[in-house]
Coordinates of C-alpha atoms and ligand atoms in Angstrom, one line a residue:
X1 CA 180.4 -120.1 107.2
X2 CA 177.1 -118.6 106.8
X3 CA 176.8 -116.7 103.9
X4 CA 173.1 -115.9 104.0
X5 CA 173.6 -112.6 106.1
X6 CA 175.9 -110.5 103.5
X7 CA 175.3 -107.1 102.4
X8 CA 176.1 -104.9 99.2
X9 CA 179.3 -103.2 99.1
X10 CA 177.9 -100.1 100.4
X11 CA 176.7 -102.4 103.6
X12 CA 179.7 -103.7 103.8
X13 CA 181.8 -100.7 103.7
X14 CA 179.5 -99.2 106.7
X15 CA 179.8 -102.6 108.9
X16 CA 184.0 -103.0 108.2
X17 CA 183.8 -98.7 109.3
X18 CA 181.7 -99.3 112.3
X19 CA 183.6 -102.3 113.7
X20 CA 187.3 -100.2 113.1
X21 CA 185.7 -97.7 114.9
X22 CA 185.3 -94.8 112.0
X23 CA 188.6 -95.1 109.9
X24 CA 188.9 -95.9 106.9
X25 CA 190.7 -99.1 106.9
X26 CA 194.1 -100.1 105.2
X27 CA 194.5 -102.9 102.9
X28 CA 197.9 -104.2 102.1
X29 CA 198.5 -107.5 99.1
X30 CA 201.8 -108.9 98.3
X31 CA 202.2 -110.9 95.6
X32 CA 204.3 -113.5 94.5
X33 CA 203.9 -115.9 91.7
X34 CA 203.4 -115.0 87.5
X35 CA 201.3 -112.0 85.9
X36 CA 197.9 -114.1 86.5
X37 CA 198.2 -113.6 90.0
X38 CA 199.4 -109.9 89.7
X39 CA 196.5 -109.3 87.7
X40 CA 194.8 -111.1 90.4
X41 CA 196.1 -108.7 93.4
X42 CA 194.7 -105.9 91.3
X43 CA 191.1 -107.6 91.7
X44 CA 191.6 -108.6 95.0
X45 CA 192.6 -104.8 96.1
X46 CA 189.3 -103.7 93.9
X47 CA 187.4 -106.2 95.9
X48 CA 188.8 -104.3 99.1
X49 CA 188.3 -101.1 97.9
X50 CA 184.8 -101.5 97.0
X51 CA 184.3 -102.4 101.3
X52 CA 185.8 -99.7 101.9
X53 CA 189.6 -100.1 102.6
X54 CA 192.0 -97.8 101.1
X55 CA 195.2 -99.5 99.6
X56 CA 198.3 -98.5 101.7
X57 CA 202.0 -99.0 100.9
X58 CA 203.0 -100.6 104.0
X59 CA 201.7 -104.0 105.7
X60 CA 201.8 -102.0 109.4
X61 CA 199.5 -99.4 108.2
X62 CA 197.2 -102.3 106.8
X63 CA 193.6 -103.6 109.1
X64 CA 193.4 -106.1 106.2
X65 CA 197.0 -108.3 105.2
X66 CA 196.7 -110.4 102.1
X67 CA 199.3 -112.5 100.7
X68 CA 198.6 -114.0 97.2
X69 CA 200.9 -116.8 96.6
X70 CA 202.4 -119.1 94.2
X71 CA 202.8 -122.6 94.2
X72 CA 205.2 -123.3 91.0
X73 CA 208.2 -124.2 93.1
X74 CA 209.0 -125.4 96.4
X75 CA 211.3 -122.0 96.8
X76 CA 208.4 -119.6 96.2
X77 CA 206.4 -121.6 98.5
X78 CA 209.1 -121.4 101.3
X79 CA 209.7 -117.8 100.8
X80 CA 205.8 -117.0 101.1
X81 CA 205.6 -119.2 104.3
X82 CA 208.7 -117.1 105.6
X83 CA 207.0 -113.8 105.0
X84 CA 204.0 -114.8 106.4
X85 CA 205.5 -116.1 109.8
X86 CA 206.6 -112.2 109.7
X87 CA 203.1 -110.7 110.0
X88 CA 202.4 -112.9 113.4
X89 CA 203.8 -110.1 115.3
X90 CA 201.6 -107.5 113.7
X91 CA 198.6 -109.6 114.5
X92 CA 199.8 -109.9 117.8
X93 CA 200.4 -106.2 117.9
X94 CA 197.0 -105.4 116.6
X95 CA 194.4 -108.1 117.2
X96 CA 192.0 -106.9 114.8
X97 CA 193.8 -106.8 112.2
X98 CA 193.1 -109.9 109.4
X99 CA 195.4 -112.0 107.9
X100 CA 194.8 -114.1 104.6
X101 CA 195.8 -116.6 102.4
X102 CA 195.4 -116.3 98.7
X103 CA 196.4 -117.4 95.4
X104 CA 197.8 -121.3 94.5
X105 CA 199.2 -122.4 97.9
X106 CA 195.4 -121.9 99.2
X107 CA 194.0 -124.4 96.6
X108 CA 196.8 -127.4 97.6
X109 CA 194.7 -129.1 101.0
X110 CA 198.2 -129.4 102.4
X111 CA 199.6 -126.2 102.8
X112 CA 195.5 -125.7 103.7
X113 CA 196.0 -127.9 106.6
X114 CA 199.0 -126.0 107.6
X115 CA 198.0 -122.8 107.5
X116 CA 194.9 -124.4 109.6
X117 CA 197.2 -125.4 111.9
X118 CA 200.3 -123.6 112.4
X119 CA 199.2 -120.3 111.3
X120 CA 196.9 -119.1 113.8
X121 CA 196.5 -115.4 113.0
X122 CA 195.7 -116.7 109.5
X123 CA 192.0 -116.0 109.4
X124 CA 191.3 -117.2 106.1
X125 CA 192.7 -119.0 103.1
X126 CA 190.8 -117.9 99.5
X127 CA 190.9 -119.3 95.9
X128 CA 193.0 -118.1 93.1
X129 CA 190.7 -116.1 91.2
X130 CA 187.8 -116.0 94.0
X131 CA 187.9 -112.2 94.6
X132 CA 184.0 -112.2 94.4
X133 CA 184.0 -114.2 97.8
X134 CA 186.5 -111.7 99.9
X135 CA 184.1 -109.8 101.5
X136 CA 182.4 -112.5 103.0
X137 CA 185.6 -113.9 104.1
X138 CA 186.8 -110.4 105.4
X139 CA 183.1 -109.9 106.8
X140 CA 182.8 -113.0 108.7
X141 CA 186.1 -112.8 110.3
X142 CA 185.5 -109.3 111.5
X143 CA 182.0 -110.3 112.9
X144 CA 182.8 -113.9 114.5
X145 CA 186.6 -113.7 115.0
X146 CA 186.3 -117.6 113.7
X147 CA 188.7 -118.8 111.0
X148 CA 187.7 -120.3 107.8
X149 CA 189.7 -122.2 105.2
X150 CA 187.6 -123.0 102.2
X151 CA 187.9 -126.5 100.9
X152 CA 189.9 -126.9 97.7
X153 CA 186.6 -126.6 94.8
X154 CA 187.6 -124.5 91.7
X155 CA 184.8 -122.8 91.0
X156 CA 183.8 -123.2 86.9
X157 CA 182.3 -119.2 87.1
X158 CA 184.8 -116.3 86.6
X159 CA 183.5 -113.5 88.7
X160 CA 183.0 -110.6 86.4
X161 CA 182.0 -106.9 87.6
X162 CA 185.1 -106.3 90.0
X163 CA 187.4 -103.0 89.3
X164 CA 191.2 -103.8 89.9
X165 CA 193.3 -101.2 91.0
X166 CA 196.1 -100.9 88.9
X167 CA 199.6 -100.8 89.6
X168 CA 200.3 -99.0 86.6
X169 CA 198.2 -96.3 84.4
X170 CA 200.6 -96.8 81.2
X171 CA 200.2 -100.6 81.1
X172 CA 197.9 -103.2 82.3
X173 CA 196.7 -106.4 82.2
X174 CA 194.0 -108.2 81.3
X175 CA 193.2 -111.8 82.0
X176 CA 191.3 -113.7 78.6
X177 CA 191.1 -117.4 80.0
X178 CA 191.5 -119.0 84.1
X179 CA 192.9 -122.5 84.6
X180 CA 195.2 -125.0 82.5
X181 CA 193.8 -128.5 81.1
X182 CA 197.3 -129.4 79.6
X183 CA 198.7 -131.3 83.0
X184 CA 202.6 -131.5 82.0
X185 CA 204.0 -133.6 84.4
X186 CA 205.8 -131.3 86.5
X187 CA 203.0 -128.9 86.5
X188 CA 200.9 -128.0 89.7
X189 CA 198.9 -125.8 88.0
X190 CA 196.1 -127.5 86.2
X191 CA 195.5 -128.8 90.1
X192 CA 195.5 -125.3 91.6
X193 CA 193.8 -123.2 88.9
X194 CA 191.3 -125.7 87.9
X195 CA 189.8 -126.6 84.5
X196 CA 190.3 -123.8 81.6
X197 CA 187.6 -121.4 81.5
X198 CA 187.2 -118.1 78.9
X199 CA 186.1 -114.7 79.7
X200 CA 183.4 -113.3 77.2
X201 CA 184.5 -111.6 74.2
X202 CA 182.6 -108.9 74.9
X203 CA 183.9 -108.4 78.5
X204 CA 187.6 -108.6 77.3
X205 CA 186.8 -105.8 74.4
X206 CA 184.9 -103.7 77.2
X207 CA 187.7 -103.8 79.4
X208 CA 190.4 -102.8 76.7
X209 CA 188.1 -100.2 75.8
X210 CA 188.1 -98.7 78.5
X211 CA 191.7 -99.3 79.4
X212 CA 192.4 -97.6 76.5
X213 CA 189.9 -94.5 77.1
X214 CA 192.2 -94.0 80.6
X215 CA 195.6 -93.4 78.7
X216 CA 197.2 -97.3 78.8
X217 CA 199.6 -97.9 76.0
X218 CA 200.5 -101.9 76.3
X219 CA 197.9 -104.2 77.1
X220 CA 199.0 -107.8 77.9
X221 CA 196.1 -110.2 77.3
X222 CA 197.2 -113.2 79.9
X223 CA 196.2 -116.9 80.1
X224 CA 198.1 -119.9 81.1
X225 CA 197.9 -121.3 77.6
X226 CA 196.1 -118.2 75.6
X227 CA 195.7 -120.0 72.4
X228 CA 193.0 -122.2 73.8
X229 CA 191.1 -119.5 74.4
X230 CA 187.8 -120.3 73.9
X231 CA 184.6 -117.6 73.9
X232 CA 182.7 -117.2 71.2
X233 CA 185.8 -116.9 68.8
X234 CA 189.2 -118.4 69.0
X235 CA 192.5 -116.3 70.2
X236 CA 193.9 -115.0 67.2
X237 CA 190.3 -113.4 66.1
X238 CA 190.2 -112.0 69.5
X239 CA 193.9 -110.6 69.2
X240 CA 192.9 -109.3 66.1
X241 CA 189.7 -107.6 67.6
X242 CA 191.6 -106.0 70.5
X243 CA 194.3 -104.9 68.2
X244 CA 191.9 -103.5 65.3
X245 CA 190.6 -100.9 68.4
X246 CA 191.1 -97.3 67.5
X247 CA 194.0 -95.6 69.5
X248 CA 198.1 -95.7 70.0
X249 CA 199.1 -99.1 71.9
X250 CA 200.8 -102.2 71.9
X251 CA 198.9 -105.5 72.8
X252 CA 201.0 -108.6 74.0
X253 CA 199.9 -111.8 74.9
X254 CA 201.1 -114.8 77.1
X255 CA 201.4 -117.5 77.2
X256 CA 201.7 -119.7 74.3
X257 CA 201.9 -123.7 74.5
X258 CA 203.8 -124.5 71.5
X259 CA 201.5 -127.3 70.6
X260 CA 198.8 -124.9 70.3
X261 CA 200.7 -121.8 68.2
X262 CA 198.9 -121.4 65.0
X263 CA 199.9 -120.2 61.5
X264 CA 196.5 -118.1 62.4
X265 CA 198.5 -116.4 65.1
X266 CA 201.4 -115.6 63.3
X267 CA 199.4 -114.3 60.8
X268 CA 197.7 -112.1 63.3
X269 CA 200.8 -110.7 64.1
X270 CA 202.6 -110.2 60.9
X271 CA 199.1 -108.3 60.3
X272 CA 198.2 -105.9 63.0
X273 CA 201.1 -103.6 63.8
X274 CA 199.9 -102.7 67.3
X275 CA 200.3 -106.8 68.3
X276 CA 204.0 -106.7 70.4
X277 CA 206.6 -108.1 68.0
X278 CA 207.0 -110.5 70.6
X279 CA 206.7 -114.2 71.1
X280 CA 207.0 -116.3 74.8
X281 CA 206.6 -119.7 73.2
X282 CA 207.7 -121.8 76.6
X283 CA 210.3 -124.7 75.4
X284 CA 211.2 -126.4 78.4
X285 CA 213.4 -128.9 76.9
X286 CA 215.3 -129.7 73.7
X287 CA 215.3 -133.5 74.2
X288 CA 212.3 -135.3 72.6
X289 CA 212.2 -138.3 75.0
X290 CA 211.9 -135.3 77.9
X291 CA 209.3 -133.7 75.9
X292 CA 206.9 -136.5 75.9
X293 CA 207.7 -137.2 79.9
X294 CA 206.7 -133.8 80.5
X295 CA 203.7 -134.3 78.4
X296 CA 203.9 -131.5 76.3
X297 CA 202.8 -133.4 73.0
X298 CA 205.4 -131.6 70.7
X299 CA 208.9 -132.2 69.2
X300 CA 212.1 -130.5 68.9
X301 CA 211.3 -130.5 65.3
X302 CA 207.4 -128.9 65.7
X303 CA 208.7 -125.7 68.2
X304 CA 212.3 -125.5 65.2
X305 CA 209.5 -125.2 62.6
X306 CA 207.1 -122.7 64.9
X307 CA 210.4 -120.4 65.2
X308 CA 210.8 -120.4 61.3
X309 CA 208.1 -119.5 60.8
X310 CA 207.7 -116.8 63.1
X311 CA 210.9 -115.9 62.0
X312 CA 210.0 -115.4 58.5
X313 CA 206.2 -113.8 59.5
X314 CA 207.5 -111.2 61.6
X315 CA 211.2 -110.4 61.3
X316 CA 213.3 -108.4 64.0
X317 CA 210.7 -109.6 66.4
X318 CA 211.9 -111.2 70.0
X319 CA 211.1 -114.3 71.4
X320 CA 211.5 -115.5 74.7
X321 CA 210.9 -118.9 76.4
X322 CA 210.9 -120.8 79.7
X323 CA 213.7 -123.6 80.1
X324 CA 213.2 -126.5 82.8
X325 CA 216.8 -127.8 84.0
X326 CA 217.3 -131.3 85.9
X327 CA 214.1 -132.9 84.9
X328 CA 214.0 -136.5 86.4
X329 CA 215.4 -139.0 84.1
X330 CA 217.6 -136.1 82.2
X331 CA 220.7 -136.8 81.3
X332 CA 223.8 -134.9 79.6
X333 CA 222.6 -135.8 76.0
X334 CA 219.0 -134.8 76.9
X335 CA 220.3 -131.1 78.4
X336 CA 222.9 -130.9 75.5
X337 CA 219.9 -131.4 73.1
X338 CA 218.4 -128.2 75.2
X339 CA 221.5 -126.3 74.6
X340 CA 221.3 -127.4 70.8
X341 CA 217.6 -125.7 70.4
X342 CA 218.9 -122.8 72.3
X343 CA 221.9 -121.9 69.7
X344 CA 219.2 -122.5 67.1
X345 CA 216.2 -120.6 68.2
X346 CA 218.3 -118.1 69.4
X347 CA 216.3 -116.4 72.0
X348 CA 216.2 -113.2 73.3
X349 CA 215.5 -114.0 77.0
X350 CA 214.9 -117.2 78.8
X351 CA 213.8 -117.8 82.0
X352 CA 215.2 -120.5 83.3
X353 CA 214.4 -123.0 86.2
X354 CA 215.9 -125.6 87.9
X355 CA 213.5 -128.4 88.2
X356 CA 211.3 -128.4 91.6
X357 CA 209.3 -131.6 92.3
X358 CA 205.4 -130.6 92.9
X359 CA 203.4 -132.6 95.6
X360 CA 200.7 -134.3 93.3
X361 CA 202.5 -134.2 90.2
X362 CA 203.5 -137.4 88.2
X363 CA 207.4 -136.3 87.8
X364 CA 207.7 -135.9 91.5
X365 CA 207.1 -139.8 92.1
X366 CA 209.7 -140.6 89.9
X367 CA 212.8 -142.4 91.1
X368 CA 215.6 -141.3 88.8
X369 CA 215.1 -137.6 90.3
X370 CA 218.3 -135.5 88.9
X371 CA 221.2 -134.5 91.9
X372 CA 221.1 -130.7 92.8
X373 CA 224.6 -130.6 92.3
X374 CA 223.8 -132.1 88.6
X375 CA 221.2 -129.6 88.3
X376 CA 222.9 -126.5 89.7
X377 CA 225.9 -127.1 87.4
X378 CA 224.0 -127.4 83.9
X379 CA 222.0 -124.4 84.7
X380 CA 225.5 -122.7 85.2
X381 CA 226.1 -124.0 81.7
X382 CA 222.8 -122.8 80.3
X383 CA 223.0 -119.4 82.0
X384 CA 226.5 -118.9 80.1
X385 CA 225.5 -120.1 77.0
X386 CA 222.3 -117.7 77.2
X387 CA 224.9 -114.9 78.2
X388 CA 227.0 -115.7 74.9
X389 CA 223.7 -115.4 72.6
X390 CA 222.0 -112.7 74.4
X391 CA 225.0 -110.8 73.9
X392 CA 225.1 -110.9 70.6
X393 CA 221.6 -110.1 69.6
X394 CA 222.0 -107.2 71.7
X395 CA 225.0 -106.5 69.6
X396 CA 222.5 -105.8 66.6
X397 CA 220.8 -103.2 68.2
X398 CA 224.1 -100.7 68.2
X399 CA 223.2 -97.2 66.2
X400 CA 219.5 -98.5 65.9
X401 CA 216.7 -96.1 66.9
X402 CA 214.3 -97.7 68.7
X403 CA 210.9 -96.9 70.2
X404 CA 210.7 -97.4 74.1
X405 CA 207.2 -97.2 76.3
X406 CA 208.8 -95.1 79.3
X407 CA 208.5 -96.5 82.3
X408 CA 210.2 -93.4 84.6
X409 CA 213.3 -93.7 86.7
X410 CA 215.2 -96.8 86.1
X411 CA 215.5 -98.8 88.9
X412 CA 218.5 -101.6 89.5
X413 CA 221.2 -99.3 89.4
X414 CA 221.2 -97.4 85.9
X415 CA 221.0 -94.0 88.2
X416 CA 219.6 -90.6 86.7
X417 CA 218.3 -92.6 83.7
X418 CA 215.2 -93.6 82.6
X419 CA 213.8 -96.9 81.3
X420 CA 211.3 -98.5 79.3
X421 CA 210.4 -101.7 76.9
X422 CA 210.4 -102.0 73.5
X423 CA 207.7 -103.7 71.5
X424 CA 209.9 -106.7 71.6
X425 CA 209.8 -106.3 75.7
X426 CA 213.8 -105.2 75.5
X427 CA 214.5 -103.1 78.4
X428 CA 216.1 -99.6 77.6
X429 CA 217.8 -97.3 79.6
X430 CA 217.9 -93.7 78.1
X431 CA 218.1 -89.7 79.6
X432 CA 214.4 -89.4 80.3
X433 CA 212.2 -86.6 81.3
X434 CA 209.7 -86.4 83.8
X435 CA 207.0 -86.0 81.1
X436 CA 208.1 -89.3 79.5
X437 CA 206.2 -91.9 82.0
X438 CA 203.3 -93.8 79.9
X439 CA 204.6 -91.8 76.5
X440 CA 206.7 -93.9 73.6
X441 CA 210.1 -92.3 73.2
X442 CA 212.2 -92.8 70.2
X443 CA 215.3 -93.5 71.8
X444 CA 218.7 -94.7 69.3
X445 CA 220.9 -97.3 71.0
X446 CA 224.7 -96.6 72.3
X447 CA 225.4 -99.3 74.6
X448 CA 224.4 -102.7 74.0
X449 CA 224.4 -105.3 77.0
X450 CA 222.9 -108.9 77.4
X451 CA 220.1 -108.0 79.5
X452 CA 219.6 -104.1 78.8
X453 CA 220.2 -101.7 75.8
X454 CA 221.4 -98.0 76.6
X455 CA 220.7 -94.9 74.4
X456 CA 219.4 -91.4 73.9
X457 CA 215.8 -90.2 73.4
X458 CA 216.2 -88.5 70.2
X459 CA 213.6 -85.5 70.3
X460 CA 212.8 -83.5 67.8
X461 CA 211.4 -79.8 68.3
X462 CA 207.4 -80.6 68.0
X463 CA 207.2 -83.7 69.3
X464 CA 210.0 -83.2 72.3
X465 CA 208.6 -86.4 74.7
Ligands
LIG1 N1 201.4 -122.0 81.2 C1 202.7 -121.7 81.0 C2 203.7 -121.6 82.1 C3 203.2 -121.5 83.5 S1 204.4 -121.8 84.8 C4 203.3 -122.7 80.0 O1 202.8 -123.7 79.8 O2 204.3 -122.4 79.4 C5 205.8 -120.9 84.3 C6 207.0 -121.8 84.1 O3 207.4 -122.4 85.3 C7 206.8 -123.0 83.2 O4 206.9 -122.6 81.9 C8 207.9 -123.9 83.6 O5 209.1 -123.6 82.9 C9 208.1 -123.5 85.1 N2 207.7 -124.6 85.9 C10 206.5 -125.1 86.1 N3 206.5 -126.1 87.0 C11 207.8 -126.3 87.4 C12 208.5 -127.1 88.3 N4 207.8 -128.1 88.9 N5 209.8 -127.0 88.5 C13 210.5 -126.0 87.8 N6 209.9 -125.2 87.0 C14 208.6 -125.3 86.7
LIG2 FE1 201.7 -125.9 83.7 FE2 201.8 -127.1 81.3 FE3 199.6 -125.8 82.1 FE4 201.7 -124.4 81.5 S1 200.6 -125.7 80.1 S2 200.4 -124.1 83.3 S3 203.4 -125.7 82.2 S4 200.4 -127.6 83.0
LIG3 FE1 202.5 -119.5 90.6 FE2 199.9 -119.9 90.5 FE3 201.1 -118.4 88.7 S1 201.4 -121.5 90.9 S2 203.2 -119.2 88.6 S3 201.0 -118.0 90.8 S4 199.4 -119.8 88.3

């Protein structure tokens, strides 16, 4: 592609005008995949936006289709793959319209190749993080009709300057570091995102600042492993910089490889009061010989002696983790050694996932690959365990006021009330008002279930909201 011939975004928001024939052009994203790549979507819909397309709700309505995808498993790969077979006929339907690939499947030279070649109203596949280089994609499809799929090249440079849109006006977030040097086995993303690379400081700070300034009341700072962060101070002193600004908020973080969780953290949290009480401190297995497969360079003992502590530096705090079922090699005692940690951490959520073997990856050579009838039935096991523990946490929480960040309506079927999170990230549903949405509501607990706490806003006559 020549990229010699671009203009500024002004430039570029005349040309993409002229060629739709005056409109101002739809752009539509879907995204699947973890927070990094929501957070992405909201850069790549700034990046639209600043050509000149307006976002739109629907993919029909869209002149521009992107689909950020994900890459973790072989299931959110397929279900991208199906969705994007669906926009053929609206390419078909409208000619002009352009179709692209983003996110992790665009960075594997596979699924590149594919797309290449079985996709044809693909136009383009991008980079994760490569928002800076959509116009010229968009640009150059709309003038020369050609196709281009970018070779696989991380780029070391993180492309400052672009304004997401956000989804959300009470809550945000804000990416602190790109990439993942840590290469666990089973992991594809240390191939897909590339080397670790930190934002500035002073870019992170601006951003809260001004985050802040717009009314946002929880701030999650993300990164694939945030406590390498590495700018000109370390993660903690930067969590203890964003949560020292002036204002009412709550500041989470994730995520946290347990290898890399510091006493310096935990003080950081036991400290600041607007830091979330709330830890994701990813386990993925209880059985030291799995650890060390999965090169993840702690033990049982290490992430036991994390939780103490964490325990004992912020009490009534939640922590969550990630759980990896059925990696190869595992055998009953290794996943029984899971189910151990799990009675003893006791967490509040995990998400769970049955083991998915990654093109590229060391695990996925292995011979001794666990059955998926072996897998399916200890995640059964797990699942119910979780159910038993969850439960009972939840139990604590009966005649408890707590404070909930309203979120509006509830969705999944708690209909006419209201929900929000906790600082601990528990989801609440409670008899909200309209004026609630983006507001903390004291709300005291009536109805405790495993994945969701039920209550009443208690409102007093000044403060009512
Ligand atoms: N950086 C984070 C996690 C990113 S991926 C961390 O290190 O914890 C999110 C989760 O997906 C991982 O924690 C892991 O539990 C899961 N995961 C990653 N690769 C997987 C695979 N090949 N199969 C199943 N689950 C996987
Ligand atoms: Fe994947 Fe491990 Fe990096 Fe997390 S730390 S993104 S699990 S390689
Ligand atoms: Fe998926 Fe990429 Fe995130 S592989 S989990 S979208 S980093």
């Amino acid at each position: 592609m020549d990229i010699s011939n671009f203009p500024d975004a002004a430039g570029a928001a005349n040309e993409v005008r002229q060629m739709l024939g005056g409109a101002r052009p739809g752009v539509y994203v879907l995204t699947f995949g973890c927070q990094q790549n929501e957070a992405d979507s909201e850069r790549l819909l700034g990046a639209a936006r600043s050509m000149g397309f307006l976002p739109v709700e629907k993919p029909e309505q869209a002149s521009l289709i992107l689909i950020n995808t994900c890459a973790i498993r072989e299931h959110a790969e397929l279900k991208a793959l199906s969705v994007i077979g669906q926009f053929k006929h609206l390419k078909s339907e409208d000619p002009s319209r352009i179709i692209g690939v983003c996110g992790c499947m665009s960075a594997e030279p596979a699924r590149v190749e594919q797309f290449k070649s079985s996709y044809p109203y693909v136009s383009f596949t991008l980079q994760p993080g490569a928002a800076d280089q959509l116009a010229q994609m968009v640009l150059n499809a709309m003038r020369s009709g050609k196709r281009f799929f970018s070779v696989p090249e991380q780029s070391a440079k993180i492309a400052e300057g672009i304004e997401p849109v956000r989804r959300f006006r009470h809550k945000a977030w804000v990416s602190v570091m790109y990439g993942c040097n840590n290469f666990c086995s089973y992991c594809i993303v240390p191939y897909v995102r590339g080397r670790e690379r930190s934002r500035s400081r002073e870019a992170i700070l601006k951003e809260v600042r001004q985050l802040i300034a717009d009314g946002c009341r929880d701030i999650t700072l993300l990164g694939q492993n945030v406590n390498s962060y590495a700018g000109s101070c370390d993660f903690p002193t930067l969590l203890r910089d964003v949560a020292s600004l002036p204002g009412e908020f709550l500041v989470r973080f994730m995520t946290s490889h347990p290898k890399d969780a510091s006493p310096q953290l935990l003080r950081v949290m036991a400290d600041c009061p607007k830091v979330a009480p709330h830890l994701h401190l990813p386990l993925q297995s209880g059985s030291d010989r799995i650890l060390r497969e999965m090169n993840r360079k702690y033990t049982r003992e290490h992430y036991l002696g994390i939780v103490a502590d964490f325990r004992r530096a912020v009490p009534h705090a939640s922590l969550t983790t990630d759980l990896i079922v059925g990696f190869p090699g595992e055998t009953e005692e290794d996943f029984e050694a899971t189910l151990q940690v799990m009675r003893q951490a006791r967490f509040d959520m995990i998400y769970s996932f049955l083991y998915s073997p990654r093109r590229g990856t060391p695990a996925a050579d292995r011979p001794d690959q666990v059955p998926d009838d072996i897998k399916r039935e200890r995640m059964q096991r797990l699942l119910r365990l979780q159910d038993e523990l969850a439960g009972s946490i939840a139990a604590g929480y009966l005649g408890k006021t707590v404070r909930v960040l309203s979120d509006g309506p509830s969705k999944d079927g708690a209909s006419g009330l209201y929900s929000g999170r906790t600082g601990g990230n528990k989801l609440v549903h409670y008899d909200g008002l309209p004026d609630d949405i983006g507001r903390f509501i004291d709300v005291e607990i009536d109805r405790c279930e495993p994945f969701a706490l039920y209550g009443t806003a208690v409102r007093t006559g000044t403060d009512a909201g």
